[in-house]
């Protein structure tokens, strides 16, 4: 079967770690930007700094930070087991050169560092619904509500499903009707095993 996974805040802990790093660099630079929100779609929006400044910061420190991201509980074990059992594991991340200095090299290095087994990686401004169509995905997992909704519309056919991975941001948002919300990788596997006998073993 074909699995397409998002990376940030689906497999790795991006938002919380980014917030920590933003605060760290505010301190180092004696910047006085204030935190104006606790939960936003992206960490930089939690602070009252100009977008250009946030972008410049990310360009400078984002690569270093991304290499330090930790994985969500059971992510590696779950995905590597699927891979070892012959399933196709595709990563589709929207990391791009607008915000990142070196998204491709850093992402591939991080995957190697954490030991995640993957069949294919899409990095950049790719439409994930097109990736899922082209790759004939069976399952799609992402923390973004609008993306999971779009993908769910192309995952036609019995036994195919888009999942919304719980995050601080999306947990207060409504999950689209044909998308299933999961709290983590353990629940994801329980849900997926309902679709296929192959995964019940
Ligand atoms: Mg994400």
mmCIF file with all atom_site columns, C-alpha atoms and ligand atoms in Angstrom:
data_model
loop_
_atom_site.group_PDB
_atom_site.id
_atom_site.type_symbol
_atom_site.label_atom_id
_atom_site.label_alt_id
_atom_site.label_comp_id
_atom_site.label_asym_id
_atom_site.label_entity_id
_atom_site.label_seq_id
_atom_site.pdbx_PDB_ins_code
_atom_site.Cartn_x
_atom_site.Cartn_y
_atom_site.Cartn_z
_atom_site.occupancy
_atom_site.B_iso_or_equiv
_atom_site.pdbx_formal_charge
_atom_site.auth_seq_id
_atom_site.auth_comp_id
_atom_site.auth_asym_id
_atom_site.auth_atom_id
_atom_site.pdbx_PDB_model_num
ATOM   1   C  CA  . UNK A 1 1   ? 0.000   0.000  0.000  1.00 0.00 ? 1   UNK A CA  1
ATOM   2   C  CA  . UNK A 1 2   ? 1.067   3.580  -0.550 1.00 0.00 ? 2   UNK A CA  1
ATOM   3   C  CA  . UNK A 1 3   ? 1.361   5.997  2.376  1.00 0.00 ? 3   UNK A CA  1
ATOM   4   C  CA  . UNK A 1 4   ? 1.947   9.739  1.896  1.00 0.00 ? 4   UNK A CA  1
ATOM   5   C  CA  . UNK A 1 5   ? 3.071   11.577 5.013  1.00 0.00 ? 5   UNK A CA  1
ATOM   6   C  CA  . UNK A 1 6   ? 3.557   15.276 5.673  1.00 0.00 ? 6   UNK A CA  1
ATOM   7   C  CA  . UNK A 1 7   ? 6.625   16.052 7.755  1.00 0.00 ? 7   UNK A CA  1
ATOM   8   C  CA  . UNK A 1 8   ? 6.272   19.151 9.979  1.00 0.00 ? 8   UNK A CA  1
ATOM   9   C  CA  . UNK A 1 9   ? 3.974   18.617 12.958 1.00 0.00 ? 9   UNK A CA  1
ATOM   10  C  CA  . UNK A 1 10  ? 2.919   15.291 11.482 1.00 0.00 ? 10  UNK A CA  1
ATOM   11  C  CA  . UNK A 1 11  ? 6.103   13.250 11.890 1.00 0.00 ? 11  UNK A CA  1
ATOM   12  C  CA  . UNK A 1 12  ? 8.305   15.777 13.697 1.00 0.00 ? 12  UNK A CA  1
ATOM   13  C  CA  . UNK A 1 13  ? 7.663   18.352 16.401 1.00 0.00 ? 13  UNK A CA  1
ATOM   14  C  CA  . UNK A 1 14  ? 8.049   21.604 14.505 1.00 0.00 ? 14  UNK A CA  1
ATOM   15  C  CA  . UNK A 1 15  ? 5.877   24.266 16.050 1.00 0.00 ? 15  UNK A CA  1
ATOM   16  C  CA  . UNK A 1 16  ? 6.843   23.916 19.695 1.00 0.00 ? 16  UNK A CA  1
ATOM   17  C  CA  . UNK A 1 17  ? 10.530  23.642 18.925 1.00 0.00 ? 17  UNK A CA  1
ATOM   18  C  CA  . UNK A 1 18  ? 10.395  26.671 16.606 1.00 0.00 ? 18  UNK A CA  1
ATOM   19  C  CA  . UNK A 1 19  ? 8.798   28.746 19.360 1.00 0.00 ? 19  UNK A CA  1
ATOM   20  C  CA  . UNK A 1 20  ? 11.558  27.766 21.735 1.00 0.00 ? 20  UNK A CA  1
ATOM   21  C  CA  . UNK A 1 21  ? 14.138  28.753 19.118 1.00 0.00 ? 21  UNK A CA  1
ATOM   22  C  CA  . UNK A 1 22  ? 12.465  32.095 18.364 1.00 0.00 ? 22  UNK A CA  1
ATOM   23  C  CA  . UNK A 1 23  ? 12.517  33.007 22.052 1.00 0.00 ? 23  UNK A CA  1
ATOM   24  C  CA  . UNK A 1 24  ? 16.118  31.913 22.328 1.00 0.00 ? 24  UNK A CA  1
ATOM   25  C  CA  . UNK A 1 25  ? 17.164  34.177 19.470 1.00 0.00 ? 25  UNK A CA  1
ATOM   26  C  CA  . UNK A 1 26  ? 15.100  37.115 20.729 1.00 0.00 ? 26  UNK A CA  1
ATOM   27  C  CA  . UNK A 1 27  ? 17.090  36.850 23.938 1.00 0.00 ? 27  UNK A CA  1
ATOM   28  C  CA  . UNK A 1 28  ? 20.422  36.502 22.172 1.00 0.00 ? 28  UNK A CA  1
ATOM   29  C  CA  . UNK A 1 29  ? 19.719  39.595 20.091 1.00 0.00 ? 29  UNK A CA  1
ATOM   30  C  CA  . UNK A 1 30  ? 18.015  41.586 22.843 1.00 0.00 ? 30  UNK A CA  1
ATOM   31  C  CA  . UNK A 1 31  ? 14.903  41.908 20.730 1.00 0.00 ? 31  UNK A CA  1
ATOM   32  C  CA  . UNK A 1 32  ? 11.748  42.956 22.497 1.00 0.00 ? 32  UNK A CA  1
ATOM   33  C  CA  . UNK A 1 33  ? 9.097   41.442 20.278 1.00 0.00 ? 33  UNK A CA  1
ATOM   34  C  CA  . UNK A 1 34  ? 6.136   40.252 22.287 1.00 0.00 ? 34  UNK A CA  1
ATOM   35  C  CA  . UNK A 1 35  ? 4.248   36.991 22.092 1.00 0.00 ? 35  UNK A CA  1
ATOM   36  C  CA  . UNK A 1 36  ? 0.733   37.888 20.963 1.00 0.00 ? 36  UNK A CA  1
ATOM   37  C  CA  . UNK A 1 37  ? -0.816  34.435 20.569 1.00 0.00 ? 37  UNK A CA  1
ATOM   38  C  CA  . UNK A 1 38  ? -0.381  31.046 22.149 1.00 0.00 ? 38  UNK A CA  1
ATOM   39  C  CA  . UNK A 1 39  ? -1.555  28.889 19.271 1.00 0.00 ? 39  UNK A CA  1
ATOM   40  C  CA  . UNK A 1 40  ? -1.211  29.813 15.586 1.00 0.00 ? 40  UNK A CA  1
ATOM   41  C  CA  . UNK A 1 41  ? -0.786  27.894 12.342 1.00 0.00 ? 41  UNK A CA  1
ATOM   42  C  CA  . UNK A 1 42  ? 2.926   28.699 12.212 1.00 0.00 ? 42  UNK A CA  1
ATOM   43  C  CA  . UNK A 1 43  ? 5.202   29.505 15.165 1.00 0.00 ? 43  UNK A CA  1
ATOM   44  C  CA  . UNK A 1 44  ? 6.392   32.863 13.808 1.00 0.00 ? 44  UNK A CA  1
ATOM   45  C  CA  . UNK A 1 45  ? 2.825   34.203 13.846 1.00 0.00 ? 45  UNK A CA  1
ATOM   46  C  CA  . UNK A 1 46  ? 2.810   33.990 17.639 1.00 0.00 ? 46  UNK A CA  1
ATOM   47  C  CA  . UNK A 1 47  ? 5.006   37.082 17.857 1.00 0.00 ? 47  UNK A CA  1
ATOM   48  C  CA  . UNK A 1 48  ? 4.518   40.719 16.871 1.00 0.00 ? 48  UNK A CA  1
ATOM   49  C  CA  . UNK A 1 49  ? 7.537   40.891 14.586 1.00 0.00 ? 49  UNK A CA  1
ATOM   50  C  CA  . UNK A 1 50  ? 7.380   41.910 10.928 1.00 0.00 ? 50  UNK A CA  1
ATOM   51  C  CA  . UNK A 1 51  ? 7.109   39.085 8.434  1.00 0.00 ? 51  UNK A CA  1
ATOM   52  C  CA  . UNK A 1 52  ? 10.368  40.103 6.720  1.00 0.00 ? 52  UNK A CA  1
ATOM   53  C  CA  . UNK A 1 53  ? 12.208  39.810 10.029 1.00 0.00 ? 53  UNK A CA  1
ATOM   54  C  CA  . UNK A 1 54  ? 10.709  36.405 10.755 1.00 0.00 ? 54  UNK A CA  1
ATOM   55  C  CA  . UNK A 1 55  ? 11.700  35.286 7.274  1.00 0.00 ? 55  UNK A CA  1
ATOM   56  C  CA  . UNK A 1 56  ? 15.249  36.583 7.667  1.00 0.00 ? 56  UNK A CA  1
ATOM   57  C  CA  . UNK A 1 57  ? 15.533  34.767 10.993 1.00 0.00 ? 57  UNK A CA  1
ATOM   58  C  CA  . UNK A 1 58  ? 14.266  31.532 9.478  1.00 0.00 ? 58  UNK A CA  1
ATOM   59  C  CA  . UNK A 1 59  ? 16.634  31.814 6.548  1.00 0.00 ? 59  UNK A CA  1
ATOM   60  C  CA  . UNK A 1 60  ? 19.529  32.255 8.938  1.00 0.00 ? 60  UNK A CA  1
ATOM   61  C  CA  . UNK A 1 61  ? 18.689  29.736 11.655 1.00 0.00 ? 61  UNK A CA  1
ATOM   62  C  CA  . UNK A 1 62  ? 16.014  27.488 10.176 1.00 0.00 ? 62  UNK A CA  1
ATOM   63  C  CA  . UNK A 1 63  ? 18.363  24.854 8.783  1.00 0.00 ? 63  UNK A CA  1
ATOM   64  C  CA  . UNK A 1 64  ? 20.161  24.426 12.088 1.00 0.00 ? 64  UNK A CA  1
ATOM   65  C  CA  . UNK A 1 65  ? 16.863  24.206 13.923 1.00 0.00 ? 65  UNK A CA  1
ATOM   66  C  CA  . UNK A 1 66  ? 15.300  21.713 11.504 1.00 0.00 ? 66  UNK A CA  1
ATOM   67  C  CA  . UNK A 1 67  ? 18.163  19.300 12.011 1.00 0.00 ? 67  UNK A CA  1
ATOM   68  C  CA  . UNK A 1 68  ? 17.305  19.258 15.720 1.00 0.00 ? 68  UNK A CA  1
ATOM   69  C  CA  . UNK A 1 69  ? 13.588  18.516 15.384 1.00 0.00 ? 69  UNK A CA  1
ATOM   70  C  CA  . UNK A 1 70  ? 12.500  15.468 17.362 1.00 0.00 ? 70  UNK A CA  1
ATOM   71  C  CA  . UNK A 1 71  ? 10.024  12.895 16.108 1.00 0.00 ? 71  UNK A CA  1
ATOM   72  C  CA  . UNK A 1 72  ? 6.545   12.380 17.472 1.00 0.00 ? 72  UNK A CA  1
ATOM   73  C  CA  . UNK A 1 73  ? 6.081   9.372  19.713 1.00 0.00 ? 73  UNK A CA  1
ATOM   74  C  CA  . UNK A 1 74  ? 6.085   6.056  17.813 1.00 0.00 ? 74  UNK A CA  1
ATOM   75  C  CA  . UNK A 1 75  ? 6.593   7.811  14.444 1.00 0.00 ? 75  UNK A CA  1
ATOM   76  C  CA  . UNK A 1 76  ? 9.844   6.111  13.481 1.00 0.00 ? 76  UNK A CA  1
ATOM   77  C  CA  . UNK A 1 77  ? 8.838   2.686  14.771 1.00 0.00 ? 77  UNK A CA  1
ATOM   78  C  CA  . UNK A 1 78  ? 5.488   2.812  12.963 1.00 0.00 ? 78  UNK A CA  1
ATOM   79  C  CA  . UNK A 1 79  ? 6.754   4.101  9.631  1.00 0.00 ? 79  UNK A CA  1
ATOM   80  C  CA  . UNK A 1 80  ? 9.799   1.836  9.537  1.00 0.00 ? 80  UNK A CA  1
ATOM   81  C  CA  . UNK A 1 81  ? 7.634   -1.194 10.297 1.00 0.00 ? 81  UNK A CA  1
ATOM   82  C  CA  . UNK A 1 82  ? 5.369   -0.294 7.388  1.00 0.00 ? 82  UNK A CA  1
ATOM   83  C  CA  . UNK A 1 83  ? 8.406   0.136  5.140  1.00 0.00 ? 83  UNK A CA  1
ATOM   84  C  CA  . UNK A 1 84  ? 9.948   -3.166 6.277  1.00 0.00 ? 84  UNK A CA  1
ATOM   85  C  CA  . UNK A 1 85  ? 6.645   -4.887 5.527  1.00 0.00 ? 85  UNK A CA  1
ATOM   86  C  CA  . UNK A 1 86  ? 6.859   -3.763 1.912  1.00 0.00 ? 86  UNK A CA  1
ATOM   87  C  CA  . UNK A 1 87  ? 4.662   -0.677 1.921  1.00 0.00 ? 87  UNK A CA  1
ATOM   88  C  CA  . UNK A 1 88  ? 5.640   2.435  -0.014 1.00 0.00 ? 88  UNK A CA  1
ATOM   89  C  CA  . UNK A 1 89  ? 6.448   5.404  2.231  1.00 0.00 ? 89  UNK A CA  1
ATOM   90  C  CA  . UNK A 1 90  ? 6.340   8.815  0.576  1.00 0.00 ? 90  UNK A CA  1
ATOM   91  C  CA  . UNK A 1 91  ? 7.152   12.081 2.325  1.00 0.00 ? 91  UNK A CA  1
ATOM   92  C  CA  . UNK A 1 92  ? 5.561   15.235 0.892  1.00 0.00 ? 92  UNK A CA  1
ATOM   93  C  CA  . UNK A 1 93  ? 6.676   18.459 2.565  1.00 0.00 ? 93  UNK A CA  1
ATOM   94  C  CA  . UNK A 1 94  ? 6.025   22.053 1.507  1.00 0.00 ? 94  UNK A CA  1
ATOM   95  C  CA  . UNK A 1 95  ? 9.396   23.236 2.843  1.00 0.00 ? 95  UNK A CA  1
ATOM   96  C  CA  . UNK A 1 96  ? 10.629  25.659 0.220  1.00 0.00 ? 96  UNK A CA  1
ATOM   97  C  CA  . UNK A 1 97  ? 13.250  28.226 -0.677 1.00 0.00 ? 97  UNK A CA  1
ATOM   98  C  CA  . UNK A 1 98  ? 11.043  31.185 0.330  1.00 0.00 ? 98  UNK A CA  1
ATOM   99  C  CA  . UNK A 1 99  ? 11.529  30.382 3.996  1.00 0.00 ? 99  UNK A CA  1
ATOM   100 C  CA  . UNK A 1 100 ? 14.361  27.878 4.053  1.00 0.00 ? 100 UNK A CA  1
ATOM   101 C  CA  . UNK A 1 101 ? 17.956  28.249 2.911  1.00 0.00 ? 101 UNK A CA  1
ATOM   102 C  CA  . UNK A 1 102 ? 18.519  24.662 2.024  1.00 0.00 ? 102 UNK A CA  1
ATOM   103 C  CA  . UNK A 1 103 ? 15.305  22.672 2.410  1.00 0.00 ? 103 UNK A CA  1
ATOM   104 C  CA  . UNK A 1 104 ? 16.239  19.678 0.265  1.00 0.00 ? 104 UNK A CA  1
ATOM   105 C  CA  . UNK A 1 105 ? 19.650  18.926 1.726  1.00 0.00 ? 105 UNK A CA  1
ATOM   106 C  CA  . UNK A 1 106 ? 18.543  19.573 5.321  1.00 0.00 ? 106 UNK A CA  1
ATOM   107 C  CA  . UNK A 1 107 ? 15.387  17.477 5.025  1.00 0.00 ? 107 UNK A CA  1
ATOM   108 C  CA  . UNK A 1 108 ? 17.237  14.511 3.496  1.00 0.00 ? 108 UNK A CA  1
ATOM   109 C  CA  . UNK A 1 109 ? 19.963  14.811 6.126  1.00 0.00 ? 109 UNK A CA  1
ATOM   110 C  CA  . UNK A 1 110 ? 17.380  14.885 8.936  1.00 0.00 ? 110 UNK A CA  1
ATOM   111 C  CA  . UNK A 1 111 ? 15.608  11.786 7.556  1.00 0.00 ? 111 UNK A CA  1
ATOM   112 C  CA  . UNK A 1 112 ? 18.951  10.015 7.521  1.00 0.00 ? 112 UNK A CA  1
ATOM   113 C  CA  . UNK A 1 113 ? 19.864  11.211 11.021 1.00 0.00 ? 113 UNK A CA  1
ATOM   114 C  CA  . UNK A 1 114 ? 16.638  9.959  12.594 1.00 0.00 ? 114 UNK A CA  1
ATOM   115 C  CA  . UNK A 1 115 ? 16.751  6.698  10.636 1.00 0.00 ? 115 UNK A CA  1
ATOM   116 C  CA  . UNK A 1 116 ? 13.413  7.037  8.901  1.00 0.00 ? 116 UNK A CA  1
ATOM   117 C  CA  . UNK A 1 117 ? 13.004  4.596  6.015  1.00 0.00 ? 117 UNK A CA  1
ATOM   118 C  CA  . UNK A 1 118 ? 11.367  6.255  3.018  1.00 0.00 ? 118 UNK A CA  1
ATOM   119 C  CA  . UNK A 1 119 ? 10.738  5.274  -0.591 1.00 0.00 ? 119 UNK A CA  1
ATOM   120 C  CA  . UNK A 1 120 ? 10.431  8.772  -2.053 1.00 0.00 ? 120 UNK A CA  1
ATOM   121 C  CA  . UNK A 1 121 ? 10.525  12.403 -0.912 1.00 0.00 ? 121 UNK A CA  1
ATOM   122 C  CA  . UNK A 1 122 ? 8.763   15.454 -2.409 1.00 0.00 ? 122 UNK A CA  1
ATOM   123 C  CA  . UNK A 1 123 ? 10.138  18.768 -1.158 1.00 0.00 ? 123 UNK A CA  1
ATOM   124 C  CA  . UNK A 1 124 ? 8.795   22.195 -2.134 1.00 0.00 ? 124 UNK A CA  1
ATOM   125 C  CA  . UNK A 1 125 ? 5.620   23.816 -3.346 1.00 0.00 ? 125 UNK A CA  1
ATOM   126 C  CA  . UNK A 1 126 ? 3.924   20.639 -4.449 1.00 0.00 ? 126 UNK A CA  1
ATOM   127 C  CA  . UNK A 1 127 ? 0.182   20.131 -4.422 1.00 0.00 ? 127 UNK A CA  1
ATOM   128 C  CA  . UNK A 1 128 ? -0.235  17.138 -2.173 1.00 0.00 ? 128 UNK A CA  1
ATOM   129 C  CA  . UNK A 1 129 ? -3.477  16.092 -3.834 1.00 0.00 ? 129 UNK A CA  1
ATOM   130 C  CA  . UNK A 1 130 ? -1.529  15.785 -7.099 1.00 0.00 ? 130 UNK A CA  1
ATOM   131 C  CA  . UNK A 1 131 ? 1.199   13.780 -5.358 1.00 0.00 ? 131 UNK A CA  1
ATOM   132 C  CA  . UNK A 1 132 ? -1.470  11.467 -3.946 1.00 0.00 ? 132 UNK A CA  1
ATOM   133 C  CA  . UNK A 1 133 ? -3.140  11.062 -7.330 1.00 0.00 ? 133 UNK A CA  1
ATOM   134 C  CA  . UNK A 1 134 ? 0.118   10.415 -9.175 1.00 0.00 ? 134 UNK A CA  1
ATOM   135 C  CA  . UNK A 1 135 ? 1.406   8.013  -6.553 1.00 0.00 ? 135 UNK A CA  1
ATOM   136 C  CA  . UNK A 1 136 ? -1.972  6.259  -6.237 1.00 0.00 ? 136 UNK A CA  1
ATOM   137 C  CA  . UNK A 1 137 ? -1.902  6.830  -2.490 1.00 0.00 ? 137 UNK A CA  1
ATOM   138 C  CA  . UNK A 1 138 ? -4.008  4.677  -0.209 1.00 0.00 ? 138 UNK A CA  1
ATOM   139 C  CA  . UNK A 1 139 ? -3.448  6.747  2.936  1.00 0.00 ? 139 UNK A CA  1
ATOM   140 C  CA  . UNK A 1 140 ? -2.531  10.384 3.482  1.00 0.00 ? 140 UNK A CA  1
ATOM   141 C  CA  . UNK A 1 141 ? -1.500  11.852 6.843  1.00 0.00 ? 141 UNK A CA  1
ATOM   142 C  CA  . UNK A 1 142 ? -1.070  15.601 7.506  1.00 0.00 ? 142 UNK A CA  1
ATOM   143 C  CA  . UNK A 1 143 ? -1.750  18.144 10.267 1.00 0.00 ? 143 UNK A CA  1
ATOM   144 C  CA  . UNK A 1 144 ? -3.199  20.740 7.877  1.00 0.00 ? 144 UNK A CA  1
ATOM   145 C  CA  . UNK A 1 145 ? -6.991  20.812 7.717  1.00 0.00 ? 145 UNK A CA  1
ATOM   146 C  CA  . UNK A 1 146 ? -7.382  22.327 4.251  1.00 0.00 ? 146 UNK A CA  1
ATOM   147 C  CA  . UNK A 1 147 ? -4.768  20.015 2.725  1.00 0.00 ? 147 UNK A CA  1
ATOM   148 C  CA  . UNK A 1 148 ? -6.333  16.885 4.219  1.00 0.00 ? 148 UNK A CA  1
ATOM   149 C  CA  . UNK A 1 149 ? -9.712  18.059 2.894  1.00 0.00 ? 149 UNK A CA  1
ATOM   150 C  CA  . UNK A 1 150 ? -8.331  18.579 -0.622 1.00 0.00 ? 150 UNK A CA  1
ATOM   151 C  CA  . UNK A 1 151 ? -6.575  15.218 -0.599 1.00 0.00 ? 151 UNK A CA  1
ATOM   152 C  CA  . UNK A 1 152 ? -9.660  13.429 0.730  1.00 0.00 ? 152 UNK A CA  1
ATOM   153 C  CA  . UNK A 1 153 ? -11.484 14.627 -2.388 1.00 0.00 ? 153 UNK A CA  1
ATOM   154 C  CA  . UNK A 1 154 ? -9.040  12.821 -4.681 1.00 0.00 ? 154 UNK A CA  1
ATOM   155 C  CA  . UNK A 1 155 ? -8.637  9.671  -2.569 1.00 0.00 ? 155 UNK A CA  1
ATOM   156 C  CA  . UNK A 1 156 ? -11.541 8.002  -4.259 1.00 0.00 ? 156 UNK A CA  1
ATOM   157 C  CA  . UNK A 1 157 ? -12.188 4.378  -3.765 1.00 0.00 ? 157 UNK A CA  1
ATOM   158 C  CA  . UNK A 1 158 ? -12.757 1.856  -1.059 1.00 0.00 ? 158 UNK A CA  1
ATOM   159 C  CA  . UNK A 1 159 ? -10.133 1.581  1.626  1.00 0.00 ? 159 UNK A CA  1
ATOM   160 C  CA  . UNK A 1 160 ? -8.469  4.924  0.949  1.00 0.00 ? 160 UNK A CA  1
ATOM   161 C  CA  . UNK A 1 161 ? -8.392  7.542  3.675  1.00 0.00 ? 161 UNK A CA  1
ATOM   162 C  CA  . UNK A 1 162 ? -6.958  10.939 4.639  1.00 0.00 ? 162 UNK A CA  1
ATOM   163 C  CA  . UNK A 1 163 ? -6.013  11.401 8.300  1.00 0.00 ? 163 UNK A CA  1
ATOM   164 C  CA  . UNK A 1 164 ? -5.560  14.599 10.270 1.00 0.00 ? 164 UNK A CA  1
ATOM   165 C  CA  . UNK A 1 165 ? -2.687  14.273 12.739 1.00 0.00 ? 165 UNK A CA  1
ATOM   166 C  CA  . UNK A 1 166 ? -3.594  16.161 15.902 1.00 0.00 ? 166 UNK A CA  1
ATOM   167 C  CA  . UNK A 1 167 ? -1.616  19.336 16.615 1.00 0.00 ? 167 UNK A CA  1
ATOM   168 C  CA  . UNK A 1 168 ? -1.866  22.200 19.107 1.00 0.00 ? 168 UNK A CA  1
ATOM   169 C  CA  . UNK A 1 169 ? -3.279  24.352 16.340 1.00 0.00 ? 169 UNK A CA  1
ATOM   170 C  CA  . UNK A 1 170 ? -5.732  22.006 14.646 1.00 0.00 ? 170 UNK A CA  1
ATOM   171 C  CA  . UNK A 1 171 ? -7.191  20.417 17.769 1.00 0.00 ? 171 UNK A CA  1
ATOM   172 C  CA  . UNK A 1 172 ? -9.614  23.314 18.212 1.00 0.00 ? 172 UNK A CA  1
ATOM   173 C  CA  . UNK A 1 173 ? -10.552 23.345 14.511 1.00 0.00 ? 173 UNK A CA  1
ATOM   174 C  CA  . UNK A 1 174 ? -13.250 21.274 12.916 1.00 0.00 ? 174 UNK A CA  1
ATOM   175 C  CA  . UNK A 1 175 ? -12.044 18.171 11.114 1.00 0.00 ? 175 UNK A CA  1
ATOM   176 C  CA  . UNK A 1 176 ? -13.510 17.851 7.577  1.00 0.00 ? 176 UNK A CA  1
ATOM   177 C  CA  . UNK A 1 177 ? -16.284 15.257 7.411  1.00 0.00 ? 177 UNK A CA  1
ATOM   178 C  CA  . UNK A 1 178 ? -14.457 12.730 5.236  1.00 0.00 ? 178 UNK A CA  1
ATOM   179 C  CA  . UNK A 1 179 ? -11.120 13.077 7.048  1.00 0.00 ? 179 UNK A CA  1
ATOM   180 C  CA  . UNK A 1 180 ? -10.321 11.121 10.215 1.00 0.00 ? 180 UNK A CA  1
ATOM   181 C  CA  . UNK A 1 181 ? -8.541  12.794 13.093 1.00 0.00 ? 181 UNK A CA  1
ATOM   182 C  CA  . UNK A 1 182 ? -5.914  10.775 14.977 1.00 0.00 ? 182 UNK A CA  1
ATOM   183 C  CA  . UNK A 1 183 ? -4.167  11.694 18.211 1.00 0.00 ? 183 UNK A CA  1
ATOM   184 C  CA  . UNK A 1 184 ? -0.863  10.051 17.281 1.00 0.00 ? 184 UNK A CA  1
ATOM   185 C  CA  . UNK A 1 185 ? 0.828   7.157  15.513 1.00 0.00 ? 185 UNK A CA  1
ATOM   186 C  CA  . UNK A 1 186 ? -0.608  4.481  17.745 1.00 0.00 ? 186 UNK A CA  1
ATOM   187 C  CA  . UNK A 1 187 ? -4.158  5.523  16.914 1.00 0.00 ? 187 UNK A CA  1
ATOM   188 C  CA  . UNK A 1 188 ? -3.202  5.968  13.256 1.00 0.00 ? 188 UNK A CA  1
ATOM   189 C  CA  . UNK A 1 189 ? -2.167  2.324  13.035 1.00 0.00 ? 189 UNK A CA  1
ATOM   190 C  CA  . UNK A 1 190 ? -5.325  1.170  14.806 1.00 0.00 ? 190 UNK A CA  1
ATOM   191 C  CA  . UNK A 1 191 ? -7.410  3.118  12.298 1.00 0.00 ? 191 UNK A CA  1
ATOM   192 C  CA  . UNK A 1 192 ? -5.421  1.955  9.278  1.00 0.00 ? 192 UNK A CA  1
ATOM   193 C  CA  . UNK A 1 193 ? -5.665  -1.680 10.333 1.00 0.00 ? 193 UNK A CA  1
ATOM   194 C  CA  . UNK A 1 194 ? -9.459  -1.354 10.001 1.00 0.00 ? 194 UNK A CA  1
ATOM   195 C  CA  . UNK A 1 195 ? -8.959  -0.815 6.281  1.00 0.00 ? 195 UNK A CA  1
ATOM   196 C  CA  . UNK A 1 196 ? -6.676  -3.679 5.525  1.00 0.00 ? 196 UNK A CA  1
ATOM   197 C  CA  . UNK A 1 197 ? -6.228  -7.226 6.796  1.00 0.00 ? 197 UNK A CA  1
ATOM   198 C  CA  . UNK A 1 198 ? -2.616  -6.982 5.755  1.00 0.00 ? 198 UNK A CA  1
ATOM   199 C  CA  . UNK A 1 199 ? -1.910  -4.543 8.592  1.00 0.00 ? 199 UNK A CA  1
ATOM   200 C  CA  . UNK A 1 200 ? -3.744  -6.506 11.280 1.00 0.00 ? 200 UNK A CA  1
ATOM   201 C  CA  . UNK A 1 201 ? -0.961  -9.043 11.504 1.00 0.00 ? 201 UNK A CA  1
HETATM 202 MG MG1 . LIG B 2 .   ? 2.626   19.955 8.603  1.00 0.00 ? 1   LIG B MG1 1
#
